[in-house]
Coordinates of C-alpha atoms and ligand atoms in Angstrom, one line a residue:
M1306 CA -18.0 -1.4 -41.0
T1307 CA -16.7 2.2 -40.9
S1308 CA -17.2 4.5 -37.9
N1309 CA -16.3 8.1 -37.6
R1310 CA -13.3 7.5 -35.4
L1311 CA -10.0 8.4 -36.9
A1312 CA -6.3 7.9 -36.1
V1313 CA -3.4 9.3 -38.1
V1314 CA 0.1 7.8 -38.6
V1315 CA 2.8 10.1 -40.0
L1316 CA 5.9 8.3 -41.5
A1317 CA 9.1 10.2 -40.8
A1318 CA 11.7 7.6 -40.1
G1319 CA 13.8 8.5 -43.1
M1320 CA 16.9 10.5 -42.3
G1321 CA 16.7 12.1 -45.7
T1322 CA 20.3 11.3 -46.9
R1323 CA 19.9 13.6 -49.9
M1324 CA 19.5 16.6 -47.6
K1325 CA 23.1 16.1 -46.5
S1326 CA 22.2 17.3 -43.1
G1327 CA 22.9 16.6 -39.4
Q1328 CA 19.2 17.0 -38.6
P1329 CA 16.3 14.8 -39.5
K1330 CA 14.7 15.8 -42.9
V1331 CA 11.3 16.6 -41.4
L1332 CA 12.8 19.3 -39.2
H1333 CA 13.9 21.4 -42.1
Q1334 CA 11.7 24.4 -42.4
V1335 CA 9.4 25.9 -45.0
A1336 CA 8.1 29.4 -44.2
G1337 CA 9.5 29.2 -40.7
K1338 CA 7.8 25.9 -39.8
P1339 CA 9.3 22.4 -39.8
L1340 CA 8.0 20.1 -42.6
L1341 CA 6.6 17.8 -39.9
R1342 CA 4.5 20.6 -38.4
W1343 CA 2.9 21.4 -41.7
V1344 CA 1.8 17.8 -42.0
L1345 CA 0.7 17.6 -38.4
E1346 CA -1.4 20.8 -38.7
A1347 CA -3.2 19.4 -41.8
A1348 CA -3.9 16.2 -39.8
E1349 CA -5.1 18.1 -36.8
E1350 CA -7.8 19.8 -39.0
L1351 CA -9.5 16.4 -39.3
D1352 CA -9.8 16.3 -35.5
P1353 CA -8.5 12.7 -35.1
E1354 CA -8.5 10.9 -31.8
R1355 CA -4.8 10.2 -32.1
I1356 CA -1.8 11.1 -34.1
V1357 CA 1.3 8.9 -34.0
V1358 CA 4.6 9.9 -35.7
V1359 CA 7.1 7.2 -36.7
V1360 CA 10.7 8.3 -36.4
G1361 CA 14.1 6.7 -36.8
P1362 CA 16.5 5.9 -34.1
G1363 CA 18.4 8.9 -32.6
M1364 CA 15.8 11.4 -33.9
E1365 CA 15.0 12.9 -30.5
S1366 CA 14.5 16.3 -32.0
A1367 CA 11.8 14.9 -34.3
V1368 CA 10.1 13.3 -31.2
A1369 CA 10.1 16.7 -29.6
A1370 CA 8.7 18.4 -32.7
A1371 CA 5.9 15.8 -32.8
K1372 CA 4.6 16.8 -29.4
P1373 CA 1.9 16.8 -28.1
H1374 CA 1.4 13.8 -30.3
A1375 CA 3.0 10.5 -29.6
A1376 CA 6.1 9.2 -31.5
V1377 CA 7.4 5.6 -32.0
I1378 CA 10.8 4.6 -33.1
Q1379 CA 11.3 2.3 -36.1
E1380 CA 14.6 0.7 -35.1
D1381 CA 15.2 -0.8 -38.6
R1382 CA 14.0 0.9 -41.7
L1383 CA 12.4 -2.1 -43.4
G1384 CA 9.9 -0.3 -45.6
T1385 CA 6.8 1.8 -45.4
A1386 CA 4.5 -1.1 -44.4
H1387 CA 6.9 -2.0 -41.5
A1388 CA 6.9 1.7 -40.5
V1389 CA 3.1 1.8 -40.2
Q1390 CA 3.2 -1.5 -38.2
Q1391 CA 5.4 0.2 -35.6
A1392 CA 2.5 2.6 -34.9
L1393 CA -0.2 0.0 -34.6
P1394 CA 0.3 -0.9 -30.9
L1395 CA -0.4 2.7 -30.1
L1396 CA -3.7 2.6 -32.0
I1397 CA -5.0 -0.3 -30.0
D1398 CA -7.4 1.2 -27.5
D1399 CA -7.9 0.1 -23.9
Q1400 CA -10.5 -2.4 -24.8
G1401 CA -8.0 -4.2 -27.0
S1402 CA -9.9 -3.4 -30.1
R1403 CA -7.6 -3.4 -33.2
G1404 CA -7.6 0.2 -34.4
E1405 CA -11.4 0.4 -34.5
G1406 CA -12.2 3.2 -36.9
D1407 CA -10.2 4.6 -39.7
I1408 CA -6.5 5.0 -40.1
L1409 CA -4.9 7.7 -42.3
V1410 CA -1.2 7.3 -43.2
L1411 CA 0.7 10.5 -44.2
Y1412 CA 4.4 11.2 -45.0
G1413 CA 6.3 13.7 -42.9
D1414 CA 8.1 15.2 -45.9
T1415 CA 5.0 16.2 -47.8
P1416 CA 4.2 19.7 -46.4
F1417 CA 1.4 20.9 -48.6
I1418 CA -1.1 18.1 -48.2
S1419 CA -4.3 19.9 -47.6
P1420 CA -7.1 19.2 -45.1
K1421 CA -9.5 19.6 -48.0
T1422 CA -8.0 16.7 -49.9
L1423 CA -7.8 14.6 -46.8
K1424 CA -11.5 15.3 -46.1
A1425 CA -12.4 14.3 -49.7
M1426 CA -10.6 11.0 -49.0
L1427 CA -12.6 10.5 -45.9
E1428 CA -15.8 11.1 -47.8
L1429 CA -14.8 8.7 -50.5
H1430 CA -14.0 6.1 -47.8
R1431 CA -17.1 6.6 -45.8
A1432 CA -19.6 6.8 -48.7
P1433 CA -22.0 3.8 -48.9
K1434 CA -20.1 2.3 -51.8
G1435 CA -16.7 3.7 -50.7
G1436 CA -13.4 2.0 -50.5
T1437 CA -12.1 0.0 -47.6
L1438 CA -8.8 1.4 -48.8
V1439 CA -8.4 4.8 -50.5
A1440 CA -5.1 5.9 -52.1
L1441 CA -4.1 9.4 -53.1
G1442 CA -3.0 9.7 -56.7
F1443 CA -1.5 12.5 -58.8
E1444 CA -0.1 13.0 -62.3
P1445 CA 3.4 14.2 -62.0
T1446 CA 5.3 15.9 -64.9
D1447 CA 7.8 13.1 -64.5
A1448 CA 6.5 9.8 -63.1
T1449 CA 10.0 8.2 -62.7
G1450 CA 10.5 6.9 -59.1
Y1451 CA 6.9 6.9 -58.1
G1452 CA 4.6 3.9 -57.6
R1453 CA 2.1 3.6 -60.5
L1454 CA -1.6 3.2 -59.8
Q1455 CA -3.2 0.5 -62.0
L1456 CA -7.0 1.0 -62.1
D1457 CA -9.8 -1.2 -63.4
D1458 CA -12.4 0.2 -65.7
Q1459 CA -14.6 1.2 -62.7
G1460 CA -11.8 3.4 -61.4
A1461 CA -11.0 1.0 -58.5
L1462 CA -7.3 0.4 -57.7
L1463 CA -6.0 -3.0 -58.8
Q1464 CA -2.4 -2.5 -57.6
V1465 CA 0.4 -0.1 -57.0
C1466 CA 3.6 -1.0 -58.9
E1467 CA 6.8 0.4 -57.5
Q1468 CA 9.5 1.8 -59.8
A1469 CA 12.0 -0.8 -58.6
E1470 CA 9.7 -3.6 -59.6
I1471 CA 9.1 -2.0 -63.1
D1472 CA 12.9 -1.7 -63.5
A1473 CA 13.5 -5.3 -62.4
D1474 CA 10.9 -7.1 -64.4
P1475 CA 10.5 -6.6 -68.2
D1476 CA 6.9 -8.0 -68.0
K1477 CA 6.0 -4.9 -65.9
A1478 CA 7.5 -2.4 -68.4
A1479 CA 4.0 -1.5 -69.6
L1480 CA 3.0 -0.4 -66.1
G1481 CA 5.8 2.2 -66.4
E1482 CA 3.7 4.0 -69.0
I1483 CA 0.9 4.7 -66.4
R1484 CA 0.8 8.4 -65.6
L1485 CA -1.3 8.2 -62.4
C1486 CA 1.1 7.8 -59.5
N1487 CA 0.9 7.1 -55.8
A1488 CA 1.3 10.1 -53.5
G1489 CA 1.7 7.8 -50.6
V1490 CA -1.3 8.8 -48.5
V1491 CA -3.5 5.9 -47.5
L1492 CA -6.9 6.0 -45.8
A1493 CA -8.0 2.6 -44.5
D1494 CA -10.5 0.8 -42.4
G1495 CA -8.5 0.1 -39.2
P1496 CA -9.0 -3.6 -38.6
A1497 CA -8.7 -4.3 -42.3
L1498 CA -5.3 -2.5 -42.4
F1499 CA -4.1 -4.5 -39.4
D1500 CA -4.8 -7.7 -41.3
L1501 CA -3.5 -6.6 -44.6
L1502 CA -0.2 -5.4 -43.1
A1503 CA 0.3 -8.8 -41.4
G1504 CA 0.0 -10.4 -44.9
I1505 CA 2.7 -8.4 -46.6
D1506 CA 6.1 -9.8 -47.4
N1507 CA 9.4 -8.3 -48.6
D1508 CA 9.9 -10.6 -51.6
N1509 CA 10.6 -7.7 -54.0
A1510 CA 13.5 -5.9 -55.8
K1511 CA 14.3 -3.7 -52.7
G1512 CA 13.7 -6.4 -50.1
E1513 CA 11.4 -3.9 -48.3
F1514 CA 7.9 -4.3 -46.8
Y1515 CA 6.0 -2.1 -49.2
L1516 CA 2.9 -0.4 -47.8
T1517 CA 1.7 -0.2 -51.4
D1518 CA 1.2 -4.0 -51.5
I1519 CA -1.9 -3.6 -49.4
Y1520 CA -4.0 -2.7 -52.4
A1521 CA -3.4 -5.9 -54.5
L1522 CA -3.9 -7.9 -51.3
A1523 CA -7.1 -6.2 -50.5
R1524 CA -8.4 -7.0 -54.0
Q1525 CA -7.5 -10.7 -53.5
R1526 CA -9.7 -10.5 -50.4
S1527 CA -12.5 -8.8 -52.3
Q1528 CA -12.2 -5.6 -50.4
R1529 CA -13.0 -2.3 -52.2
T1530 CA -10.3 0.2 -53.2
A1531 CA -10.6 3.7 -54.6
V1532 CA -8.4 6.6 -55.6
Q1533 CA -8.7 10.3 -54.8
V1534 CA -6.7 12.6 -57.1
A1535 CA -4.6 15.6 -55.9
S1536 CA -2.4 18.2 -57.7
E1537 CA 1.3 17.6 -58.1
E1538 CA 2.1 20.7 -56.0
E1539 CA 0.1 19.5 -53.1
V1540 CA 1.8 16.2 -52.8
M1541 CA 5.3 17.3 -53.6
G1542 CA 7.8 15.5 -51.3
I1543 CA 11.0 17.2 -50.1
N1544 CA 14.1 15.1 -50.6
D1545 CA 16.9 17.6 -51.1
R1546 CA 17.7 21.3 -50.6
C1547 CA 16.6 22.2 -54.1
E1548 CA 13.2 20.8 -53.5
L1549 CA 13.2 22.5 -50.1
A1550 CA 13.9 25.8 -51.9
E1551 CA 11.1 25.1 -54.4
A1552 CA 8.7 24.4 -51.6
E1553 CA 9.7 27.7 -49.9
R1554 CA 9.0 29.5 -53.2
I1555 CA 5.5 28.0 -53.4
A1556 CA 4.7 28.6 -49.8
Q1557 CA 5.8 32.3 -50.0
Q1558 CA 3.6 32.8 -53.1
H1559 CA 0.6 31.4 -51.1
L1560 CA 1.4 33.4 -48.0
R1561 CA 1.8 36.7 -49.9
R1562 CA -1.5 36.2 -51.7
R1563 CA -3.2 35.3 -48.4
A1564 CA -1.9 38.5 -46.8
M1565 CA -2.9 40.7 -49.7
R1566 CA -6.4 39.1 -49.9
A1567 CA -6.8 39.9 -46.1
G1568 CA -6.2 43.6 -46.9
A1569 CA -2.4 44.3 -46.5
T1570 CA -0.5 46.0 -49.3
L1571 CA 2.7 44.3 -50.3
I1572 CA 4.9 46.5 -52.5
G1573 CA 7.2 44.3 -54.5
A1574 CA 5.5 41.3 -53.0
E1575 CA 8.0 38.8 -54.4
T1576 CA 10.8 40.4 -52.2
I1577 CA 8.8 40.1 -49.0
F1578 CA 9.2 36.9 -46.9
L1579 CA 6.5 35.8 -44.5
C1580 CA 6.1 33.0 -42.0
D1581 CA 3.1 30.8 -42.0
D1582 CA 1.9 32.5 -38.8
T1583 CA 2.5 36.1 -39.9
Q1584 CA -0.6 38.3 -39.3
L1585 CA -0.8 41.6 -41.2
G1586 CA -3.7 44.0 -40.3
R1587 CA -5.9 45.7 -42.9
D1588 CA -4.4 48.6 -44.7
S1589 CA -0.9 47.9 -43.4
V1590 CA 1.7 48.6 -46.1
I1591 CA 4.9 46.5 -46.3
H1592 CA 7.6 47.9 -48.5
P1593 CA 10.1 45.8 -50.5
H1594 CA 12.6 43.5 -48.9
V1595 CA 11.1 43.0 -45.5
V1596 CA 11.5 39.7 -43.7
F1597 CA 9.1 38.3 -41.2
G1598 CA 10.3 35.6 -38.8
P1599 CA 8.0 33.5 -36.7
G1600 CA 5.4 35.1 -34.3
V1601 CA 4.7 38.5 -35.8
I1602 CA 1.4 40.2 -35.4
V1603 CA 1.0 43.6 -37.2
G1604 CA -2.1 45.7 -36.5
E1605 CA -4.1 47.9 -38.9
R1606 CA -2.6 50.7 -40.9
C1607 CA 1.0 50.0 -39.9
E1608 CA 3.9 50.8 -42.3
I1609 CA 7.0 48.7 -42.5
K1610 CA 9.7 50.2 -44.6
S1611 CA 12.3 48.4 -46.6
F1612 CA 15.0 46.1 -45.2
S1613 CA 13.4 45.6 -41.9
H1614 CA 13.5 42.2 -40.0
L1615 CA 10.8 41.3 -37.5
E1616 CA 10.3 38.2 -35.4
G1617 CA 8.3 37.5 -32.2
C1618 CA 6.7 40.9 -32.0
R1619 CA 3.4 42.6 -31.9
L1620 CA 2.6 46.0 -33.4
A1621 CA -0.5 48.0 -32.5
A1622 CA -2.3 50.1 -35.2
N1623 CA -0.5 52.8 -37.0
A1624 CA 3.0 51.9 -36.0
V1625 CA 5.8 52.8 -38.4
I1626 CA 8.9 50.7 -38.7
G1627 CA 12.2 51.1 -40.6
P1628 CA 13.8 51.3 -43.0
F1629 CA 16.5 49.0 -41.7
A1630 CA 14.8 48.2 -38.4
R1631 CA 15.2 45.0 -36.4
L1632 CA 12.5 43.9 -34.1
R1633 CA 13.4 40.9 -32.0
P1634 CA 11.3 38.6 -29.9
G1635 CA 9.4 40.2 -27.1
T1636 CA 8.9 43.5 -28.8
E1637 CA 5.6 45.2 -28.3
L1638 CA 4.8 48.5 -29.9
G1639 CA 1.9 50.7 -28.9
E1640 CA -0.4 52.5 -31.2
G1641 CA 1.5 54.9 -33.6
A1642 CA 4.9 54.1 -32.1
R1643 CA 7.9 54.6 -34.4
I1644 CA 11.1 52.6 -34.8
G1645 CA 13.5 54.1 -37.3
N1646 CA 16.6 53.1 -39.2
F1647 CA 19.3 51.0 -37.5
V1648 CA 17.2 50.6 -34.4
E1649 CA 17.2 47.2 -32.7
V1650 CA 14.5 46.3 -30.1
K1651 CA 14.4 43.2 -28.0
N1652 CA 12.0 42.2 -25.2
A1653 CA 10.8 45.7 -24.9
R1654 CA 7.4 47.4 -24.7
L1655 CA 7.0 50.9 -26.2
G1656 CA 3.9 52.9 -25.3
A1657 CA 1.6 54.6 -27.8
G1658 CA 3.3 57.3 -29.8
A1659 CA 6.8 56.5 -28.4
K1660 CA 9.7 57.1 -30.8
A1661 CA 13.1 55.7 -31.3
N1662 CA 14.0 56.9 -34.8
H1663 CA 17.7 56.4 -35.2
L1664 CA 20.7 54.2 -34.3
T1665 CA 19.4 52.8 -31.0
Y1666 CA 19.4 49.6 -29.0
L1667 CA 16.4 49.0 -26.7
G1668 CA 16.7 45.7 -24.9
D1669 CA 14.8 44.5 -21.8
A1670 CA 13.1 47.9 -21.5
T1671 CA 9.8 49.6 -21.0
V1672 CA 9.2 52.9 -22.7
G1673 CA 6.3 55.0 -21.7
E1674 CA 3.9 56.6 -24.2
E1675 CA 5.1 59.6 -26.2
A1676 CA 8.6 59.2 -24.9
N1677 CA 11.4 60.3 -27.4
I1678 CA 14.5 58.2 -27.5
G1679 CA 17.3 60.2 -29.2
A1680 CA 19.7 58.9 -31.8
G1681 CA 22.4 56.6 -30.5
T1682 CA 20.7 55.7 -27.2
I1683 CA 21.8 52.4 -25.8
T1684 CA 20.1 50.5 -23.0
C1685 CA 23.1 48.6 -21.4
N1686 CA 21.1 45.6 -20.4
Y1687 CA 23.9 43.1 -20.0
D1688 CA 26.7 43.2 -17.5
G1689 CA 28.4 40.1 -18.6
F1690 CA 26.5 38.0 -16.1
G1691 CA 22.8 38.8 -16.2
K1692 CA 20.2 40.9 -18.0
H1693 CA 18.7 43.9 -16.4
R1694 CA 15.7 46.2 -17.2
T1695 CA 15.5 49.8 -18.1
E1696 CA 12.3 51.7 -17.4
I1697 CA 11.6 55.0 -19.2
G1698 CA 8.5 56.9 -18.2
A1699 CA 5.9 58.6 -20.3
R1700 CA 7.0 61.7 -22.3
A1701 CA 10.6 61.3 -21.1
F1702 CA 13.2 62.7 -23.5
I1703 CA 16.5 60.8 -23.8
G1704 CA 19.2 63.0 -25.5
S1705 CA 21.3 61.5 -28.2
N1706 CA 24.2 59.2 -27.5
S1707 CA 23.1 58.3 -24.0
A1708 CA 23.9 55.1 -22.3
L1709 CA 21.3 53.9 -19.8
V1710 CA 23.0 51.4 -17.5
A1711 CA 20.4 48.9 -16.3
P1712 CA 18.8 48.3 -13.9
V1713 CA 17.8 51.9 -14.1
K1714 CA 14.6 54.1 -14.2
V1715 CA 14.1 57.4 -16.0
G1716 CA 10.9 59.0 -14.7
A1717 CA 7.9 60.4 -16.5
D1718 CA 8.6 63.8 -18.2
A1719 CA 12.3 63.6 -17.3
I1720 CA 15.0 64.7 -19.6
V1721 CA 18.4 63.1 -20.1
G1722 CA 21.0 65.4 -21.6
A1723 CA 22.8 64.2 -24.7
G1724 CA 25.9 62.2 -24.2
S1725 CA 25.0 61.1 -20.7
T1726 CA 25.8 57.8 -19.0
I1727 CA 22.9 57.2 -16.6
V1728 CA 23.6 54.8 -13.7
E1729 CA 21.2 56.2 -11.1
D1730 CA 17.4 56.6 -11.3
V1731 CA 16.2 59.9 -12.7
P1732 CA 13.0 61.1 -10.9
D1733 CA 9.9 62.3 -12.7
Q1734 CA 10.2 65.8 -14.2
S1735 CA 13.9 66.1 -13.5
L1736 CA 16.9 66.6 -15.8
A1737 CA 20.0 64.5 -15.6
V1738 CA 23.2 65.2 -17.4
T1739 CA 26.5 63.5 -16.8
R1740 CA 28.9 64.7 -19.4
G1741 CA 32.0 66.7 -18.4
A1742 CA 31.8 70.5 -18.5
Q1743 CA 32.9 72.0 -21.9
R1744 CA 36.1 74.0 -22.0
K1745 CA 36.4 76.9 -24.4
I1746 CA 40.0 77.8 -25.6
E1747 CA 40.0 81.2 -27.3
D1748 CA 41.8 80.9 -30.8
G1749 CA 42.7 77.4 -29.8
A1750 CA 41.8 76.0 -33.2
K1751 CA 43.8 78.6 -35.1
R1752 CA 46.9 78.0 -32.9
F1753 CA 46.6 74.2 -33.4
R1754 CA 46.6 74.6 -37.2
E1755 CA 49.6 76.9 -37.1
R1756 CA 51.6 74.4 -35.0
R1757 CA 50.8 71.6 -37.4
S1758 CA 51.7 73.4 -40.5
K1759 CA 55.1 74.5 -39.1
K1760 CA 56.0 70.8 -38.4
E1761 CA 55.3 69.9 -42.0
Ligands
LIG156 C1 6.8 5.8 -51.6 C2 5.8 4.8 -52.2 C3 5.5 5.1 -53.7 C4 5.1 6.6 -53.8 C5 6.1 7.5 -53.2 C6 5.6 8.9 -53.2 C7 6.1 2.7 -51.0 C8 6.6 1.3 -51.0 N1 6.3 3.4 -52.1 O1 8.0 5.5 -52.3 O2 4.5 4.3 -54.2 O3 4.9 6.9 -55.2 O4 6.4 7.1 -51.8 O5 6.6 9.8 -52.7 O6 5.5 3.1 -50.0 N2 9.6 5.6 -44.3 C9 9.7 5.2 -43.0 N3 10.2 4.0 -42.7 C10 10.7 3.1 -43.7 C11 10.6 3.6 -45.0 C12 10.1 4.8 -45.3 O7 9.3 5.9 -42.0 O8 11.1 2.0 -43.4 C13 9.1 7.0 -44.5 C14 10.1 7.9 -45.2 O9 10.7 8.7 -44.2 C15 9.1 8.8 -46.0 C16 8.0 7.8 -46.4 O10 8.0 6.8 -45.5 O11 8.6 9.8 -45.3 C17 8.2 7.3 -47.8 O12 9.4 6.5 -47.9 P1 10.3 6.6 -49.2 O13 11.5 5.7 -49.0 O14 10.6 8.0 -49.6 O15 9.4 5.9 -50.3 P2 9.5 6.0 -51.9 O16 10.5 5.1 -52.4 O17 9.6 7.4 -52.2
LIG157 MG1 10.2 9.3 -51.3

């Protein structure tokens, strides 16, 4: 009997040898988000009671990335069926019932699996004549390497035949002609899955416990099987850096379209890189070659000019950025604020209408509204030991090439003369200037030139 309870198991124990990487495969990122998180977020959309991630030994970073969901370690990598079995103890509830409800098995390296497809699988499974087991199939351009789905004439799944078995047994060669392949996703009635897994052996070409053997076994036990079909793009698995790059290309294409459909203009869209969580307000215009790292929220009618890099920042409406601006985490720009070329901002809040238009570093700072930060201003926030804050009041004017040595405050409506090094607080309305007095030497330039030309 099917109920509406659901648990999800995500298989991620493979190190991903072909990535040639020191970190687990599922932590490599697409659009600023680890592969594993893409899969977890799709699973979360189904609102399951529990998600368990199966990782390999020594993959602490993957355990951390799985949080708040539970992770189990598969000590020996004995195959996909064995991997699912490692998660089962966590699916036994307090009453000792064996995974009462449905169990969905996903792969951690298949980032584009969509909640829509998973929901369709659930519907197929829960329909009156649905399958005890539902597999996800697709028709790849090249089927080599995938398990083939053999159907009966009612469309029920008879068995999955792995590539290794086709290669090892001439009698199975005909199955190699089948185009419909196994994506790997399984949706099963929990108690049935517990029993089926217990019945699987590793008597095959690879000596592995194949999860895919559950289908043939289910048929022997007169249980129903069905197949839901997805697109190749949706179930693409990432195995090496080339596939990772291809996934990035696909993700960027989706994200750009999503941003444009939501009302942002992307000029030269193919040169703009977004993160999955990038939010662009209506009528904002993004010029070519802008890169968004994680955590960027852009308000309405903002303009971000070419070659700017933004991460972890929030822009109120009508802000203008770049070209060549760098906004680092903790940057907050008020309405209509302007950050110009070669300006870096980190952990700083600028009030409405504040401007820093050229060659400036604002770190650990607060800048009041309508303040004007001259070219070449540096907030000296780090003394080699700790970080300190600079506070600049509303409408203050900081002259070019000034160093503000934090901790320091410049009051509202104050002026700092160009070329000053400010180490003490400047009160509201006052003017501070620290540069040496200028000397004027009458005809000095002329005499200097004469001396030089005589020498030569
Ligand atoms: C598997 C399927 C195949 C399907 C293909 C789709 C089996 C036997 N075969 O083959 O039918 O067409 O995926 O890509 O299931 N994993 C573990 N522990 C293990 C083994 C694997 O966690 O002991 C994880 C891997 O990290 C990976 C997933 O399970 O995320 C699939 O394993 P993989 O070795 O890639 O299986 P395939 O041979 O590709
Ligand atoms: Mg694989």
